[in-house]
XYZ file of C-alpha atoms in Angstrom:
207
model
C 34.710 -41.395 0.466
C 33.318 -39.925 3.697
C 31.926 -36.794 1.663
C 30.744 -39.115 -1.456
C 30.130 -42.631 -0.328
C 29.328 -43.388 -3.855
C 33.011 -43.417 -4.568
C 33.264 -47.031 -2.797
C 32.000 -48.247 -5.714
C 35.224 -47.446 -7.227
C 37.509 -48.019 -4.674
C 38.081 -51.747 -6.007
C 39.952 -50.129 -9.234
C 42.063 -47.737 -6.992
C 43.048 -50.469 -4.817
C 44.059 -52.477 -7.621
C 46.142 -49.933 -9.114
C 47.587 -49.068 -5.949
C 48.735 -52.873 -5.259
C 50.418 -52.841 -9.120
C 51.991 -49.626 -8.575
C 53.238 -49.958 -4.825
C 54.328 -53.574 -5.001
C 57.100 -52.923 -2.226
C 54.375 -51.314 -0.068
C 51.564 -53.686 -0.574
C 51.186 -53.944 3.382
C 50.591 -50.254 3.748
C 47.858 -49.969 0.904
C 46.016 -52.723 2.055
C 46.067 -51.236 5.708
C 44.717 -47.627 4.230
C 42.037 -49.300 2.236
C 41.086 -51.761 4.931
C 40.757 -48.880 7.621
C 39.000 -46.391 4.910
C 36.431 -49.179 4.104
C 36.020 -50.204 7.983
C 35.567 -46.288 8.955
C 32.978 -45.903 5.855
C 31.126 -49.166 7.305
C 30.674 -47.698 10.699
C 29.913 -44.363 9.459
C 27.425 -45.613 6.675
C 25.735 -48.399 9.504
C 22.658 -46.244 10.288
C 21.831 -45.874 6.645
C 22.273 -49.601 6.228
C 19.891 -50.425 9.216
C 17.352 -47.868 7.968
C 17.541 -49.717 4.664
C 17.074 -52.872 6.315
C 13.735 -51.672 8.049
C 12.444 -50.244 5.136
C 13.353 -52.639 2.401
C 14.059 -55.873 4.211
C 17.824 -56.077 3.239
C 21.030 -54.424 4.040
C 21.713 -51.683 1.718
C 25.287 -50.068 2.508
C 25.604 -47.816 -0.616
C 22.808 -46.474 -3.259
C 22.921 -47.876 -6.666
C 20.893 -47.643 -9.881
C 22.676 -49.877 -12.015
C 19.579 -51.354 -13.417
C 17.918 -48.299 -14.079
C 20.782 -47.009 -16.113
C 20.975 -50.171 -17.973
C 17.480 -49.937 -19.026
C 18.110 -46.198 -19.912
C 20.491 -47.505 -22.469
C 18.820 -50.713 -23.706
C 15.346 -50.681 -23.851
C 12.866 -51.168 -27.220
C 12.782 -47.311 -27.771
C 16.144 -46.662 -27.420
C 18.415 -44.504 -29.327
C 21.897 -44.064 -30.234
C 22.801 -41.225 -28.276
C 21.499 -39.024 -25.261
C 20.653 -35.849 -27.362
C 18.548 -37.995 -29.714
C 16.993 -39.450 -26.760
C 15.675 -35.797 -25.469
C 14.318 -35.189 -28.875
C 12.546 -38.655 -29.446
C 9.202 -39.371 -27.238
C 9.332 -42.428 -25.025
C 13.322 -42.744 -25.591
C 14.501 -41.365 -22.448
C 13.055 -43.513 -19.702
C 14.630 -42.048 -16.352
C 12.530 -41.598 -13.554
C 13.246 -37.851 -13.291
C 11.832 -37.310 -16.818
C 9.072 -39.945 -17.467
C 6.276 -39.494 -15.051
C 4.987 -43.389 -15.479
C 8.575 -44.363 -14.244
C 8.594 -42.053 -11.538
C 5.544 -43.199 -10.463
C 6.175 -46.511 -10.340
C 9.653 -46.271 -8.648
C 7.602 -44.087 -5.672
C 5.085 -47.185 -5.321
C 7.532 -50.119 -5.237
C 11.025 -48.411 -4.065
C 13.969 -47.779 -5.648
C 15.779 -50.935 -5.139
C 12.907 -52.982 -6.531
C 12.380 -50.736 -9.089
C 15.926 -51.199 -10.492
C 15.958 -55.042 -10.131
C 12.699 -55.016 -12.641
C 14.621 -52.600 -15.157
C 17.708 -54.666 -15.126
C 15.928 -57.717 -15.788
C 13.810 -55.681 -18.523
C 17.115 -54.406 -20.018
C 18.628 -58.041 -19.974
C 15.496 -59.420 -21.495
C 15.668 -57.064 -24.333
C 19.456 -57.715 -25.008
C 18.519 -61.567 -25.386
C 15.613 -60.936 -27.593
C 17.150 -58.638 -30.246
C 21.000 -59.296 -30.094
C 21.537 -57.746 -33.549
C 19.822 -54.347 -32.753
C 22.088 -54.344 -29.661
C 25.491 -55.379 -31.576
C 24.498 -52.181 -33.997
C 23.662 -49.886 -31.253
C 26.603 -50.762 -29.298
C 28.944 -50.492 -32.454
C 27.040 -47.028 -33.184
C 27.812 -45.765 -29.572
C 31.569 -47.072 -29.649
C 32.067 -45.081 -32.880
C 29.983 -41.956 -32.024
C 32.218 -41.980 -28.709
C 35.308 -41.851 -30.042
C 34.578 -39.804 -33.208
C 31.523 -37.886 -32.244
C 29.989 -35.502 -35.267
C 29.028 -32.311 -33.107
C 27.851 -30.065 -36.352
C 30.325 -27.917 -35.408
C 33.639 -28.334 -37.608
C 36.061 -27.016 -34.997
C 34.549 -28.868 -32.093
C 34.496 -32.137 -34.268
C 38.077 -31.689 -35.081
C 39.029 -31.136 -31.564
C 37.151 -34.257 -30.233
C 39.016 -36.109 -32.896
C 42.360 -34.748 -31.633
C 41.479 -35.399 -28.305
C 40.600 -39.082 -29.141
C 44.109 -39.621 -31.126
C 45.966 -37.939 -27.852
C 43.796 -40.474 -25.587
C 45.125 -43.446 -27.655
C 48.687 -42.092 -27.929
C 48.745 -41.985 -24.027
C 47.366 -45.739 -23.840
C 50.169 -47.030 -26.269
C 52.779 -45.043 -24.187
C 51.456 -46.833 -21.019
C 52.215 -50.481 -22.801
C 55.279 -49.255 -24.256
C 56.397 -48.447 -20.705
C 54.797 -51.914 -19.519
C 52.712 -49.410 -16.827
C 51.167 -52.100 -14.609
C 47.831 -49.574 -15.048
C 47.974 -50.484 -18.816
C 45.548 -53.141 -18.241
C 43.150 -51.282 -16.257
C 43.142 -48.178 -18.692
C 42.568 -50.445 -22.012
C 39.405 -52.090 -20.064
C 37.923 -48.732 -19.132
C 38.730 -47.029 -22.639
C 37.672 -50.081 -24.717
C 34.481 -50.721 -22.410
C 33.080 -47.326 -21.038
C 31.496 -46.204 -24.547
C 29.792 -49.691 -25.367
C 26.776 -48.744 -23.459
C 26.511 -45.231 -22.474
C 24.351 -42.849 -24.527
C 26.355 -39.658 -23.573
C 28.368 -40.284 -26.628
C 29.781 -36.848 -27.341
C 29.364 -35.400 -23.579
C 31.466 -37.261 -21.329
C 35.184 -36.785 -22.160
C 36.663 -37.042 -18.808
C 38.361 -40.608 -19.361
C 40.034 -39.238 -22.636
C 41.564 -36.265 -20.643
C 42.813 -38.487 -17.961
C 45.459 -40.237 -20.737
C 46.154 -37.411 -22.666
C 48.664 -35.860 -19.974
């Protein structure tokens, strides 16, 4: 966490799994995570103070949830990341869109991210039918991607099958992590535009 403070955002999941798996040593688990959080807070405090002076509020970790959600949900959005790269106006990330980059530089990343979050939520409310269809397509493409290469497509299908078998094994063994694993596997593909790129979660459950 000290080398990459962003992992602090994921530590709640690790803490939950650790508390479930090591129920007899929960005190030690809490002490370990408590010390890690405290040490991280001390190290990150100069950054948080700088953000307070610059943006008017304490910001301990950089977060761009609003930006990422807007990239995934906006009027010109496509089903997948690859399609977005080929479609004008579909990939609206600041690193690729000049207008977005200028706006973020003008107002600052926190304000820009908050504005994009509001835009994404409003878009979802205005066209829920399209959003539902988009999510369904992404879910299917994530689990069963058609890559245009028969062998690669078959390998991805096999990887998906192995992931589901691994998940079933967790439930059969009543593993404490089964709820967390199920939530990740079911929810991660819903909003992600990387429908045939990110397979790391699959790999985690095929061993």
